[in-house]
Short mmCIF file of C-alpha atoms in Angstrom, two decimals:
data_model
loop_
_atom_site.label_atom_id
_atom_site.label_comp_id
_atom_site.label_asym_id
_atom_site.label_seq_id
_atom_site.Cartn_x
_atom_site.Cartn_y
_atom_site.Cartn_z
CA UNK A 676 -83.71 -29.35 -65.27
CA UNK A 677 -81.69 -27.30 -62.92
CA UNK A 678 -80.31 -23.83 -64.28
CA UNK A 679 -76.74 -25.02 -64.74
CA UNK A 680 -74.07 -22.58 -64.20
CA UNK A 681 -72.50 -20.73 -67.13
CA UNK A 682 -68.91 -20.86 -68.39
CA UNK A 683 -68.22 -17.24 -67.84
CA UNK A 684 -68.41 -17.39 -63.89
CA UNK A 685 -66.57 -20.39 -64.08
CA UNK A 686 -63.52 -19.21 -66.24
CA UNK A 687 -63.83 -15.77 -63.79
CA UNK A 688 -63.44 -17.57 -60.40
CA UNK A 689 -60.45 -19.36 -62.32
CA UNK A 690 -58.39 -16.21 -63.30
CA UNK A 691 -59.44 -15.15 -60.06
CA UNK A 692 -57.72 -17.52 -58.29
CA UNK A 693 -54.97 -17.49 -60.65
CA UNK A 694 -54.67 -14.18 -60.87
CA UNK A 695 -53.88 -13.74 -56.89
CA UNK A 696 -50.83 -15.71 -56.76
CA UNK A 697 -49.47 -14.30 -59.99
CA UNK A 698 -49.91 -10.66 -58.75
CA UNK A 699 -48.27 -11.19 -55.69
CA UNK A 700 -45.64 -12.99 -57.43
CA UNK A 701 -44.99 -10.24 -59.71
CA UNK A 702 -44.83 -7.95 -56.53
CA UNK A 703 -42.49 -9.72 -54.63
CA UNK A 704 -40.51 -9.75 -58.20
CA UNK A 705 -40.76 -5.71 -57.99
CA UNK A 706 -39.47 -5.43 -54.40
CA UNK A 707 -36.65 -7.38 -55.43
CA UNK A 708 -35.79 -5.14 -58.64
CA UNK A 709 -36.16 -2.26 -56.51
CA UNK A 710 -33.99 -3.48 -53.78
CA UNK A 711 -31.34 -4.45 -56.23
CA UNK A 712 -31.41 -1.00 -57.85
CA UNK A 713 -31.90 0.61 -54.97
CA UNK A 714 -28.46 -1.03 -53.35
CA UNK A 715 -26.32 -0.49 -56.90
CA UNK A 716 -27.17 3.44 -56.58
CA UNK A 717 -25.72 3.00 -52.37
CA UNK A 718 -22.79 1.53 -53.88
CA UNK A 719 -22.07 4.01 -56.33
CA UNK A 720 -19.02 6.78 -56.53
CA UNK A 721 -21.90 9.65 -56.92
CA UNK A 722 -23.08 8.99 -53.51
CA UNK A 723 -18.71 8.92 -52.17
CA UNK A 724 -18.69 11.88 -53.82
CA UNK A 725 -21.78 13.48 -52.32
CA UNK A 726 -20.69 12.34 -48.54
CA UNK A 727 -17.31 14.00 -49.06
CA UNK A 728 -18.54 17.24 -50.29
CA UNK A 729 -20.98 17.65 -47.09
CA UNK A 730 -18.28 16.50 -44.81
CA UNK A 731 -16.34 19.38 -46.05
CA UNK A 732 -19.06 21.97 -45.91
CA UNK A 733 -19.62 20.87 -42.39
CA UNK A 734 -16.08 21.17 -41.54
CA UNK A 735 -16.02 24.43 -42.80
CA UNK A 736 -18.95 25.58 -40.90
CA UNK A 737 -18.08 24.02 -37.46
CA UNK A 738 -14.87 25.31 -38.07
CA UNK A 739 -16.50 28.98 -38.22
CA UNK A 740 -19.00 27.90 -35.76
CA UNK A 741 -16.86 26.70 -33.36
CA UNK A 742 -19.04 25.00 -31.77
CA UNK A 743 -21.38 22.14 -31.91
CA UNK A 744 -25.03 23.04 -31.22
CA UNK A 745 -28.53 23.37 -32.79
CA UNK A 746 -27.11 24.84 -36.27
CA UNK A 747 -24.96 21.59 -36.91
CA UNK A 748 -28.24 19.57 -36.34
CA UNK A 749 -30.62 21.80 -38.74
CA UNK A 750 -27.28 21.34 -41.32
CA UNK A 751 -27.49 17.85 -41.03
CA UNK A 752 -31.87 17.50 -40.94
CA UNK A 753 -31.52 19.37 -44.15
CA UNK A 754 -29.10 17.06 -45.76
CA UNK A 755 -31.42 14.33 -45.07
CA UNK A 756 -34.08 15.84 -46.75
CA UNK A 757 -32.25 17.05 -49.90
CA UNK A 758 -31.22 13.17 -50.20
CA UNK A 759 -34.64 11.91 -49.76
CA UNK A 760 -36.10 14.49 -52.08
CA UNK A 761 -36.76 13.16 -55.76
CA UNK A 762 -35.01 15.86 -57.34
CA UNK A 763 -31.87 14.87 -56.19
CA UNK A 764 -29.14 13.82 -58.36
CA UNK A 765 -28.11 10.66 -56.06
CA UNK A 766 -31.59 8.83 -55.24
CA UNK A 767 -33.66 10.35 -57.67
CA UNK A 768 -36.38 8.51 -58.32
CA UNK A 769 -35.31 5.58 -55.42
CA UNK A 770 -36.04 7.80 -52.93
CA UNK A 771 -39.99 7.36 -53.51
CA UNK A 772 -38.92 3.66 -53.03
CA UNK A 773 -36.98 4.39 -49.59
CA UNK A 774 -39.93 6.56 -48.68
CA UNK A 775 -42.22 3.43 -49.10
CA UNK A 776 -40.00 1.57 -46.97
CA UNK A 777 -39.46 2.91 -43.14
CA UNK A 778 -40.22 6.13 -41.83
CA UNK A 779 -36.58 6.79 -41.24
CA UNK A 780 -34.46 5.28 -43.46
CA UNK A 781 -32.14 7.98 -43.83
CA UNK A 782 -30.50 8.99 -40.66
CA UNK A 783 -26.66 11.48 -40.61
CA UNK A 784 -24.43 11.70 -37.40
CA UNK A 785 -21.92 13.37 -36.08
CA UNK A 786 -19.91 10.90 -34.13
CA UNK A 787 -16.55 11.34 -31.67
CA UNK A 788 -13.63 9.11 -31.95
CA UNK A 789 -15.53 6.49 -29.06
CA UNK A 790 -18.31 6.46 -31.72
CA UNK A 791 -20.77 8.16 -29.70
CA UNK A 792 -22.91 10.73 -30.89
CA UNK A 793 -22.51 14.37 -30.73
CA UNK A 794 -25.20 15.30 -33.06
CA UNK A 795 -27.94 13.37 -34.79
CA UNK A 796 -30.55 14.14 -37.34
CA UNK A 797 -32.95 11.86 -36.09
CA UNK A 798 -33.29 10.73 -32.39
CA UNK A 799 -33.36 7.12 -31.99
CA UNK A 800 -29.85 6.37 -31.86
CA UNK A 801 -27.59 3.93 -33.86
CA UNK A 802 -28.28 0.27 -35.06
CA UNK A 803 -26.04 -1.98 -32.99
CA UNK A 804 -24.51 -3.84 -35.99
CA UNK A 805 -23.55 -0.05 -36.98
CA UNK A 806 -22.39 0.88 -33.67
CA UNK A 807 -20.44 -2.12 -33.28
CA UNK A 808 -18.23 -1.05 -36.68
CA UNK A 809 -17.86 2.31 -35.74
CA UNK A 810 -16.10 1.16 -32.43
CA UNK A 811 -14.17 -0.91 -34.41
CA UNK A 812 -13.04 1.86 -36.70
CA UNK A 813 -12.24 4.41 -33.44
CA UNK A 814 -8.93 5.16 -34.93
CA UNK A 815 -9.15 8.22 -36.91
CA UNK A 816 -5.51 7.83 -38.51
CA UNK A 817 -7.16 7.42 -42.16
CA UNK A 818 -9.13 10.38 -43.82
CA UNK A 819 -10.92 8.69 -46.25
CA UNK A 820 -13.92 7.28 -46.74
CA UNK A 821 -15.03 4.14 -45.25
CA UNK A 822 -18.46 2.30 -45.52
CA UNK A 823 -19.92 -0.98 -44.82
CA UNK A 824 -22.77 -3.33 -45.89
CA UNK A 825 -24.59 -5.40 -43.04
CA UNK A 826 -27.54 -7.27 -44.72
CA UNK A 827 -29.97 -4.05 -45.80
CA UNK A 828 -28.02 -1.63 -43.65
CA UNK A 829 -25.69 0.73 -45.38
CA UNK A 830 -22.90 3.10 -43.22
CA UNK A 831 -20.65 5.55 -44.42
CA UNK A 832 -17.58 7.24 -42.06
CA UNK A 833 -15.89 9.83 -43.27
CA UNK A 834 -13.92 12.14 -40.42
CA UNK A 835 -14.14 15.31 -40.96
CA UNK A 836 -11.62 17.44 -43.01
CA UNK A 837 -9.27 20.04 -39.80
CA UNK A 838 -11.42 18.83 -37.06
CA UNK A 839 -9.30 15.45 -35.78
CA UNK A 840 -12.04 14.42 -33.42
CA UNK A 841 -15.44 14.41 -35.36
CA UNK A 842 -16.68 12.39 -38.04
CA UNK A 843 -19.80 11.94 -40.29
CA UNK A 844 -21.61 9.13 -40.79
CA UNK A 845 -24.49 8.44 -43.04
CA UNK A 846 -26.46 5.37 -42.40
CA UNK A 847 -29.56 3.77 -45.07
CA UNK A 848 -31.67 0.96 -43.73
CA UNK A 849 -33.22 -0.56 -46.48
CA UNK A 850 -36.23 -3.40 -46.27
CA UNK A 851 -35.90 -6.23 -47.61
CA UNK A 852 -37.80 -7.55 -50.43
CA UNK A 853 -39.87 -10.30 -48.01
CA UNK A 854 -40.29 -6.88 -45.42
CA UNK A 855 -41.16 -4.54 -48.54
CA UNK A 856 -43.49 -6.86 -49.58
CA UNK A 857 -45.13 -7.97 -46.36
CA UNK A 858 -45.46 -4.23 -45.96
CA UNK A 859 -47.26 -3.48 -49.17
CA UNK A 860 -49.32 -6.71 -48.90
CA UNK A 861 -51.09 -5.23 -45.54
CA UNK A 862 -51.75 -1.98 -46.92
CA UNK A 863 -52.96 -2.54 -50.35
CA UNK A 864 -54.29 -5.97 -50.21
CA UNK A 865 -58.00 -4.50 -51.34
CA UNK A 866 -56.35 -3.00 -54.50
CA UNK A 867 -54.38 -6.12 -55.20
CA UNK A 868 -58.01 -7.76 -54.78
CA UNK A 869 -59.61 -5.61 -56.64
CA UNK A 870 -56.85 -5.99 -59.76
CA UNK A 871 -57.13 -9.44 -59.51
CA UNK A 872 -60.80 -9.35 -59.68
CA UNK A 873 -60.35 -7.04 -62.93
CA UNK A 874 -58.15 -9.09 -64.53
CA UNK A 875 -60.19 -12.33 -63.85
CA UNK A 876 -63.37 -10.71 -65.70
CA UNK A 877 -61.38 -9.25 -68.53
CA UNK A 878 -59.91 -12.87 -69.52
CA UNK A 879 -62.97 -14.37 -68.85
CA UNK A 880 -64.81 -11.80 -71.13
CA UNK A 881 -61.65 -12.39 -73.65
CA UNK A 882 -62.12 -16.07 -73.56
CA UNK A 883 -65.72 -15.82 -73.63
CA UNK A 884 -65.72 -13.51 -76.92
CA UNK A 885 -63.10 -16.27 -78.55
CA UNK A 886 -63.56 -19.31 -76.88
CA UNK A 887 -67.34 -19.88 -76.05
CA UNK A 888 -68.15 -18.47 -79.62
CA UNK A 889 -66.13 -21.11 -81.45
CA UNK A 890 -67.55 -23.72 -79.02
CA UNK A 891 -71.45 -22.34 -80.05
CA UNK A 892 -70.96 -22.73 -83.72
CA UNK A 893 -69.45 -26.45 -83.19
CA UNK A 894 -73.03 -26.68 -80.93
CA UNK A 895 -75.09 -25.64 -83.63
CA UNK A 896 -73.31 -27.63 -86.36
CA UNK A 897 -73.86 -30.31 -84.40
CA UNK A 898 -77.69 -29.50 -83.90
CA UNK A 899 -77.93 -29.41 -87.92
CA UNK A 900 -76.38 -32.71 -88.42
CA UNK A 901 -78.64 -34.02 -85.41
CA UNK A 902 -81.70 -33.08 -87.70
CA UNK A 903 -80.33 -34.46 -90.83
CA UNK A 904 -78.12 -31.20 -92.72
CA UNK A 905 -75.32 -33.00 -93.26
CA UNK A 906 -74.22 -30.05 -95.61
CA UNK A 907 -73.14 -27.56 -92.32
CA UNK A 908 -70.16 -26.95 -91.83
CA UNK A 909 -68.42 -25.32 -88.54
CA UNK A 910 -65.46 -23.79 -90.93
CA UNK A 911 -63.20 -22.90 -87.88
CA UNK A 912 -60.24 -20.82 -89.67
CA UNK A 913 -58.18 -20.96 -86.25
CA UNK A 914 -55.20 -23.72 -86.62
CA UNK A 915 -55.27 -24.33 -82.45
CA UNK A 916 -56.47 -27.00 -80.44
CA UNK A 917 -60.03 -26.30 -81.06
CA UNK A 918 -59.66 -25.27 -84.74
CA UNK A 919 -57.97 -28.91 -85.23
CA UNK A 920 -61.61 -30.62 -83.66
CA UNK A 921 -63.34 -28.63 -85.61
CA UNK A 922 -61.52 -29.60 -88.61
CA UNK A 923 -61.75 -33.20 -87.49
CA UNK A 924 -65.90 -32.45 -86.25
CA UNK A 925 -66.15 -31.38 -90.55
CA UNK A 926 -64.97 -34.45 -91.65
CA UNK A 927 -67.77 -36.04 -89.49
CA UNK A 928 -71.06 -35.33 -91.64
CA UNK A 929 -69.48 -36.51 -94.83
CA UNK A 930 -68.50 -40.04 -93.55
CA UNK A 931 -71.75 -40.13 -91.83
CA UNK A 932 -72.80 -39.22 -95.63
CA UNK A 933 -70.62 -41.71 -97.20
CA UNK A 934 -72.03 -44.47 -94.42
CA UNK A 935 -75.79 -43.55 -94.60
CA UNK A 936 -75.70 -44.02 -98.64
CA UNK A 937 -73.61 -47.59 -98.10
CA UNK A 938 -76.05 -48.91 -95.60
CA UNK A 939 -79.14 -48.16 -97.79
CA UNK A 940 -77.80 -49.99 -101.05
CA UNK A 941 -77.24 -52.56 -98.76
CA UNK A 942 -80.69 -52.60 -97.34
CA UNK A 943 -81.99 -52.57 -100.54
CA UNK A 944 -79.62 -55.04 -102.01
CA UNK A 945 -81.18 -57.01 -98.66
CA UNK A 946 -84.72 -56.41 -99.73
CA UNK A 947 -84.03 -56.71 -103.45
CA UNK A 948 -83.08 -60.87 -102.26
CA UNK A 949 -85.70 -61.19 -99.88
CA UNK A 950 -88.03 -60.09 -102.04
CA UNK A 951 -86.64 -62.20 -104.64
CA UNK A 952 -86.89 -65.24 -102.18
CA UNK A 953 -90.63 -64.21 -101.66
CA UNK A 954 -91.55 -64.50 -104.86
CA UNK A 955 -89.46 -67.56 -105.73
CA UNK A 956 -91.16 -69.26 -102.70
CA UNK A 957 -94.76 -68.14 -103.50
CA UNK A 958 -95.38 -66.60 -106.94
CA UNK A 959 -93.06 -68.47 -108.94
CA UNK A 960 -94.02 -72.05 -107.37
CA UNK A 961 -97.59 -71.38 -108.05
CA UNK A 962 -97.28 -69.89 -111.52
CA UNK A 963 -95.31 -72.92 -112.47
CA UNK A 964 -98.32 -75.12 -111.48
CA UNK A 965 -100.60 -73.38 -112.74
CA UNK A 966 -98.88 -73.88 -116.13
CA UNK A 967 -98.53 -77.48 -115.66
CA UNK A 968 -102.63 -77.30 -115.03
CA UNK A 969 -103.16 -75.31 -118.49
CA UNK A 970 -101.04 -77.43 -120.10
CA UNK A 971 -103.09 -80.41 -118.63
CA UNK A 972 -106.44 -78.73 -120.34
CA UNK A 973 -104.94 -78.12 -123.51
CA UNK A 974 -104.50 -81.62 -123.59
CA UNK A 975 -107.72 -83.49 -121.93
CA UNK A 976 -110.35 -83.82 -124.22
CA UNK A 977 -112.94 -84.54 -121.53
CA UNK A 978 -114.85 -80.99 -121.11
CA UNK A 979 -115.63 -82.51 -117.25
CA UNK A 980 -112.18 -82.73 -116.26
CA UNK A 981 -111.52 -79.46 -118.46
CA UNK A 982 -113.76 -77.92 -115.89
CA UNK A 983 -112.13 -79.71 -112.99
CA UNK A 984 -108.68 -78.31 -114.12
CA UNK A 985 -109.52 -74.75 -114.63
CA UNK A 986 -111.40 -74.51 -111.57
CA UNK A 987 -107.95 -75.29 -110.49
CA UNK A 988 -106.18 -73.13 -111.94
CA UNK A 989 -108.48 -70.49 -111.03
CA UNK A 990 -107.62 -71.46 -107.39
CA UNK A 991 -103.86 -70.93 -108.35
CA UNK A 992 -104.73 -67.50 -109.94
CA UNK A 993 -106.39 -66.33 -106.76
CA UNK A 994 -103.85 -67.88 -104.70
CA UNK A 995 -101.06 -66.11 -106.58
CA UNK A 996 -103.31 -62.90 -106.69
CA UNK A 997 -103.29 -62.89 -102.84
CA UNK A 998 -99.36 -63.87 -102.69
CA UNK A 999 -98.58 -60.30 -104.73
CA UNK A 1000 -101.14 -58.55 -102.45
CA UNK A 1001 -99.19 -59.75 -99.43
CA UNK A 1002 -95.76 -59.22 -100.81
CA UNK A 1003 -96.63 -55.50 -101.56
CA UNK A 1004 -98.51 -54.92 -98.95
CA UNK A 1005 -95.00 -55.89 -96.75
CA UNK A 1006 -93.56 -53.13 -99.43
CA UNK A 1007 -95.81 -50.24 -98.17
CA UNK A 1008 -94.70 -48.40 -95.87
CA UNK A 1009 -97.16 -48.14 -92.93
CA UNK A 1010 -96.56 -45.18 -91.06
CA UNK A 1011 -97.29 -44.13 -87.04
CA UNK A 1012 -98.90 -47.93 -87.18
CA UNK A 1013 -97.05 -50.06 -83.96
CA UNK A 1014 -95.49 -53.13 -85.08
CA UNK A 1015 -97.84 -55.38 -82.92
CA UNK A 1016 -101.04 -53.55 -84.12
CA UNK A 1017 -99.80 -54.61 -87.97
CA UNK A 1018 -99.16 -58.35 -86.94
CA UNK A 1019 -102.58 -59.07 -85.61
CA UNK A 1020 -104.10 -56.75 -88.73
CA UNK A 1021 -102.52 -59.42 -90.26
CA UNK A 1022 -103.20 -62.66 -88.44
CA UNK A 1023 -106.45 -61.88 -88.27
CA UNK A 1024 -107.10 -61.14 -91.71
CA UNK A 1025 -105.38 -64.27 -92.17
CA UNK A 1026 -108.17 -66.20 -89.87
CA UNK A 1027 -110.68 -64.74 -91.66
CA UNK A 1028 -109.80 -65.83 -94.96
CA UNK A 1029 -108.80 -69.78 -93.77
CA UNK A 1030 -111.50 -70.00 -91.33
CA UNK A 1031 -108.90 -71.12 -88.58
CA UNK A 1032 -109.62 -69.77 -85.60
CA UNK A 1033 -106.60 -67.90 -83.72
CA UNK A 1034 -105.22 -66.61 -80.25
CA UNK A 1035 -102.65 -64.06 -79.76
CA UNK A 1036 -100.46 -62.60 -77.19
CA UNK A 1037 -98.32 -60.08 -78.98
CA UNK A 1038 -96.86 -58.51 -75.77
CA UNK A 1039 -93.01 -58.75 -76.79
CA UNK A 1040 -93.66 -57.48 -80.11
CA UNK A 1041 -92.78 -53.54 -78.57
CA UNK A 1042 -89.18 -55.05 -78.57
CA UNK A 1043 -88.53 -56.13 -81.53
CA UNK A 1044 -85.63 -54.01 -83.45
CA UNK A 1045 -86.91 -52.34 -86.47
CA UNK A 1046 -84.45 -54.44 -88.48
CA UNK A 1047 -85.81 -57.46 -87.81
CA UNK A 1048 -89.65 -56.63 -88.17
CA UNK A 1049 -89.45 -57.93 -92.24
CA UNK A 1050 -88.15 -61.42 -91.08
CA UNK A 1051 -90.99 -61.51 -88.49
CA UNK A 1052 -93.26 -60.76 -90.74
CA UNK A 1053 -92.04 -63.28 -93.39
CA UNK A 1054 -91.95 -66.25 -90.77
CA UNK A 1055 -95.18 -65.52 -89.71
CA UNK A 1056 -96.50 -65.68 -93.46
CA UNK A 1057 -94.70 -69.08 -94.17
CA UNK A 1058 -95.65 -70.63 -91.17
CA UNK A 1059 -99.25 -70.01 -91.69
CA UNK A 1060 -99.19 -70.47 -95.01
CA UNK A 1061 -97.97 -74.12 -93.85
CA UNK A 1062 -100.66 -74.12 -91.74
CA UNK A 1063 -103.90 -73.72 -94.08
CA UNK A 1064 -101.83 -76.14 -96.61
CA UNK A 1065 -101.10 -79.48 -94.92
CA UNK A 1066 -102.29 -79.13 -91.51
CA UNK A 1067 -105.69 -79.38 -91.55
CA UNK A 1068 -106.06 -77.53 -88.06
CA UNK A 1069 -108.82 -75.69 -86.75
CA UNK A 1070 -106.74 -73.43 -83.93
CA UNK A 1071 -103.18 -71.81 -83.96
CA UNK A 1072 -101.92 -70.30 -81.00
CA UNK A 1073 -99.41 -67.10 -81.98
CA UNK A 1074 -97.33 -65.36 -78.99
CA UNK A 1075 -94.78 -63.28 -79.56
CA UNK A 1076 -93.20 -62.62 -76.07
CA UNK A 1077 -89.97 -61.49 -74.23
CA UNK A 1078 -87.88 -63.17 -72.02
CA UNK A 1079 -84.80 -60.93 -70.04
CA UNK A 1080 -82.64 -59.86 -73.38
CA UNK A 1081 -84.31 -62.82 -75.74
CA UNK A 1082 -87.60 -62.74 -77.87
CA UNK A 1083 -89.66 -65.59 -78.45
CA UNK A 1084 -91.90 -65.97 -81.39
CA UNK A 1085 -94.38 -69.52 -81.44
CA UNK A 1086 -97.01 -70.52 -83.67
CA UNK A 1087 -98.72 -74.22 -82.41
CA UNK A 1088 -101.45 -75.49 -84.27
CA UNK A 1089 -103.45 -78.44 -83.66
CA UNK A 1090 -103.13 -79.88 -86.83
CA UNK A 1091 -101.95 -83.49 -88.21
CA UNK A 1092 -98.55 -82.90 -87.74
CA UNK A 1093 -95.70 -84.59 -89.40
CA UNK A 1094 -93.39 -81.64 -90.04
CA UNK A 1095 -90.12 -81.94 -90.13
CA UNK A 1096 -86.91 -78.92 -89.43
CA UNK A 1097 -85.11 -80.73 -92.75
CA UNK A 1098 -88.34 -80.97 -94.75
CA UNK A 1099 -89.84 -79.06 -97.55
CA UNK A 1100 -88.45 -75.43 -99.13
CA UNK A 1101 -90.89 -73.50 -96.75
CA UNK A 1102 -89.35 -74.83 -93.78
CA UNK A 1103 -85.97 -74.19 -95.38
CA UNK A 1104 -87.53 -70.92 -95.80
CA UNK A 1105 -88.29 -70.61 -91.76
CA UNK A 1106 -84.59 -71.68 -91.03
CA UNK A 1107 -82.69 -68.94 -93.00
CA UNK A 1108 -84.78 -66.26 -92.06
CA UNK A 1109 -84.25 -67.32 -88.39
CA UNK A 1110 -80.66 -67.39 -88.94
CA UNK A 1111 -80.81 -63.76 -89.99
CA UNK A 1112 -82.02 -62.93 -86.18
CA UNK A 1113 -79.01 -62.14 -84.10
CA UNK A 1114 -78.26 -65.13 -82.48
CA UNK A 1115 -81.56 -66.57 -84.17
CA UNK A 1116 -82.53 -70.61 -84.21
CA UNK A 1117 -85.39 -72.28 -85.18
CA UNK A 1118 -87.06 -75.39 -83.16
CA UNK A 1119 -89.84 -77.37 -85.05
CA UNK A 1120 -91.30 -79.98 -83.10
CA UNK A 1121 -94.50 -82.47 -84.82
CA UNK A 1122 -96.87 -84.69 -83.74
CA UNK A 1123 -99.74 -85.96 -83.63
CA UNK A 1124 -101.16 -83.60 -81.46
CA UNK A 1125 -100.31 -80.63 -84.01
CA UNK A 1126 -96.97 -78.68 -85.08
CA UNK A 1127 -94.96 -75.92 -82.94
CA UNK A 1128 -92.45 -73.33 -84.09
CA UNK A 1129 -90.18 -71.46 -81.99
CA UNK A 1130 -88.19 -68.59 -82.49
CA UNK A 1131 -85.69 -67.47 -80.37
CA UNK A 1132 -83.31 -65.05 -81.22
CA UNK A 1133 -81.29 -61.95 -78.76
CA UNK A 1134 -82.70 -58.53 -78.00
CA UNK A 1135 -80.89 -55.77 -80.21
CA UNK A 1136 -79.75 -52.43 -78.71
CA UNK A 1137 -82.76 -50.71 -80.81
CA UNK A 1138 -85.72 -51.70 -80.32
CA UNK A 1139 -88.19 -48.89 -81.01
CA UNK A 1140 -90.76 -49.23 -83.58
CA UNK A 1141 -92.11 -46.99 -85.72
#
């Protein structure tokens, strides 16, 4: 038998590839959370307030300055920084997040009322849908803040405080959860693997520790009742899905219990009337001639037929002798002994003692159910039992053969004949224990030429012999 492969694997690969989906899933659901959050902190009054303090501070200095030049671009790389740092009061811990995102996604200008650039942290330049609302808000009239929200791109404006012509703008470009994601898919895919793989094993392990163990004890309850302890019990205390079988598994045994005890007062109620019927048929007949024959002597005076009469009844005493020796021998149990060996023990012992000579074919008899072995055995007894009686033969043929999903049991002696399927208790006897066959008949047919009996009845499901 090939080595079959375990439930462990199996249930492992499964998680696995459940696992996968479910992990990405629940990253994708993080880049979203972190997008969200990350866009409430953009919106919030901290970061208004933060833009208009540094706007002052660099009015103040370019005022002192006068000028534009390399200091206003180291003032406005290390404002940058300070918001991308973790420490800072505005991002805080988002700006790990923004860091994950783009390489730049904080970028701070210094822009003239034509909303070009006089001074930029980065190089690189503005994004057009940016631009575009900067040239829109040229005018300088209004002081105040002013920001906008294009998709993932965030820009603040604020003009500087003295200084009519300059104003600062602040600009986050964020990635969007499907970017963040893509992004974080292509670099940690192995580690996303790898958890996967991690958590596949651990619910296998899980499931084998609480699942595969319930499932063994159900095996070997049912290997107990398979060898006849009907007392095991698989006593699963769980009250899920496979607690409820196994509650419903328990109840198994004890109506197999309950069944085993009503089928064997019913085989011996069975046996109890067929052994009844054997002994009506045989015993009784004969012991109620042989007291008509002792009653006879008692009253004959003649000591020659005296003698006649109890040699007689002596016959009737030996007959009934060997009637109980048969009946009890069909009582015995005859163990590891085939069912066709038994019949021609039998046949041939009953040749021996008629002095009828016999041939056999018993090649169906490996067929026949173990249920219906006793009624074989009692037709066979009657019918020969016929046979020494009235028929005066001196050969019986006796096959016992099968035919597709049929069996077909004939004795045909060469006798006188003159039997009749109506006629006489013994083939009464023959009839009824053919009809307790499934689908069993019997077919007498007498003539001159001798007497044949045929059985026919259908092949049971079990038909192996002990």
């Amino acid at each position: 038998m090939p080595k079959q492969l375990g439930l462990l694997p199996k249930l492992a690969f499964f998680f696995l590839l459940l696992a996968l989906p479910a992990l990405l899933l629940l990253d994708f659901v993080r880049a979203s959370i972190e997008f969200n959050a990350l866009t409430r902190t953009l919106e919030s009054d901290q970061l208004r307030r933060e833009i208009q303090r540094e706007q002052a501070a660099m009015a103040r200095h370019l005022t002192e300055r006068e000028l534009v030049g390399l200091g206003t671009t180291r003032d406005l790389e290390r404002w940058v920084l300070r918001l991308a740092q973790r420490s800072h009061k505005v991002l805080g811990d988002h700006a790990l997040t923004l860091a994950e995102q783009r390489r730049q996604p904080i970028r701070a200008f210094l822009v003239d009322d034509h909303g070009q650039i006089v001074v930029d942290s980065h190089t690189g330049g503005f994004n057009k849908q940016a631009h575009d609302w900067l040239l829109s808000e040229a005018p300088r009239d209004d002081p105040t803040l002013r920001w906008r929200r294009q998709g993932s791109l965030f820009t603040y404006l604020h003009p500087l405080e003295g200084i009519p012509d300059r104003s600062l703008v602040l600009q986050f470009e964020l990635a969007t959860p499907a970017q963040n994601f893509l992004n974080r898919a292509r670099i940690e895919w192995p580690i996303m693997l790898l958890d996967g793989l991690l958590l596949a094993l651990a619910s296998a392990f899980f499931l084998r520790a609480w699942v595969i163990a319930r499932l063994a004890r159900m095996r070997a309850a049912a290997l107990e009742w398979r060898q006849g302890n009907l007392q095991t019990r698989i006593n699963d205390p769980n009250r899920d899905e496979i607690g409820l079988i196994s509650e419903e598994l328990d109840r198994v045994p004890v109506a197999l219990d309950a069944l085993m005890q009503a089928n064997a007062a019913l085989i011996g109620a069975d046996e109890r009337a067929r052994l009844a019927r054997d002994l009506h048929d045989t015993v009784k007949q004969k012991a109620f001639g042989l007291a008509m024959q002792l009653a006879a002597v008692e009253g004959n005076p003649d000591p020659a037929a005296r003698s006649n009469l109890l040699k007689e009844c002596r016959t009737l005493v030996a007959d009934i002798q060997r009637s109980l020796v048969e009946i009890i021998d069909d009582l015995k149990p005859v163990a590891g002994v085939p069912f066709a060996v038994r019949l021609q023990n039998d046949i041939e012992a009953w040749s021996r003692r008629s002095g009828i000579a016999v041939f056999i074919d018993l090649s169906g008899a490996d067929s026949v159910a173990l249920t219906d072995q006793a009624n074989l055995n009692a037709i066979l007894s009657e019918a020969l039992a016929n046979v020494h009686r009235h028929s005066q033969a001196r050969r019986v043929d006796i096959t016992l053969i099968r035919q597709r999903n049929e069996l077909q049991f004939s004795i045909v002696d060469d006798g006188l004949g003159g039997a009749r399927a109506s006629a006489g208790r013994g083939i009464g006897h023959l009839n009824s224990r053919a009809a307790e066959l499934p689908n069993g008949h019997c077919r007498i047919d007498s003539d001159a030429r001798g007497t044949r009996i045929d059985i026919r009845w259908t092949l049971r499901q079990e038909t192996k012999t002990p």
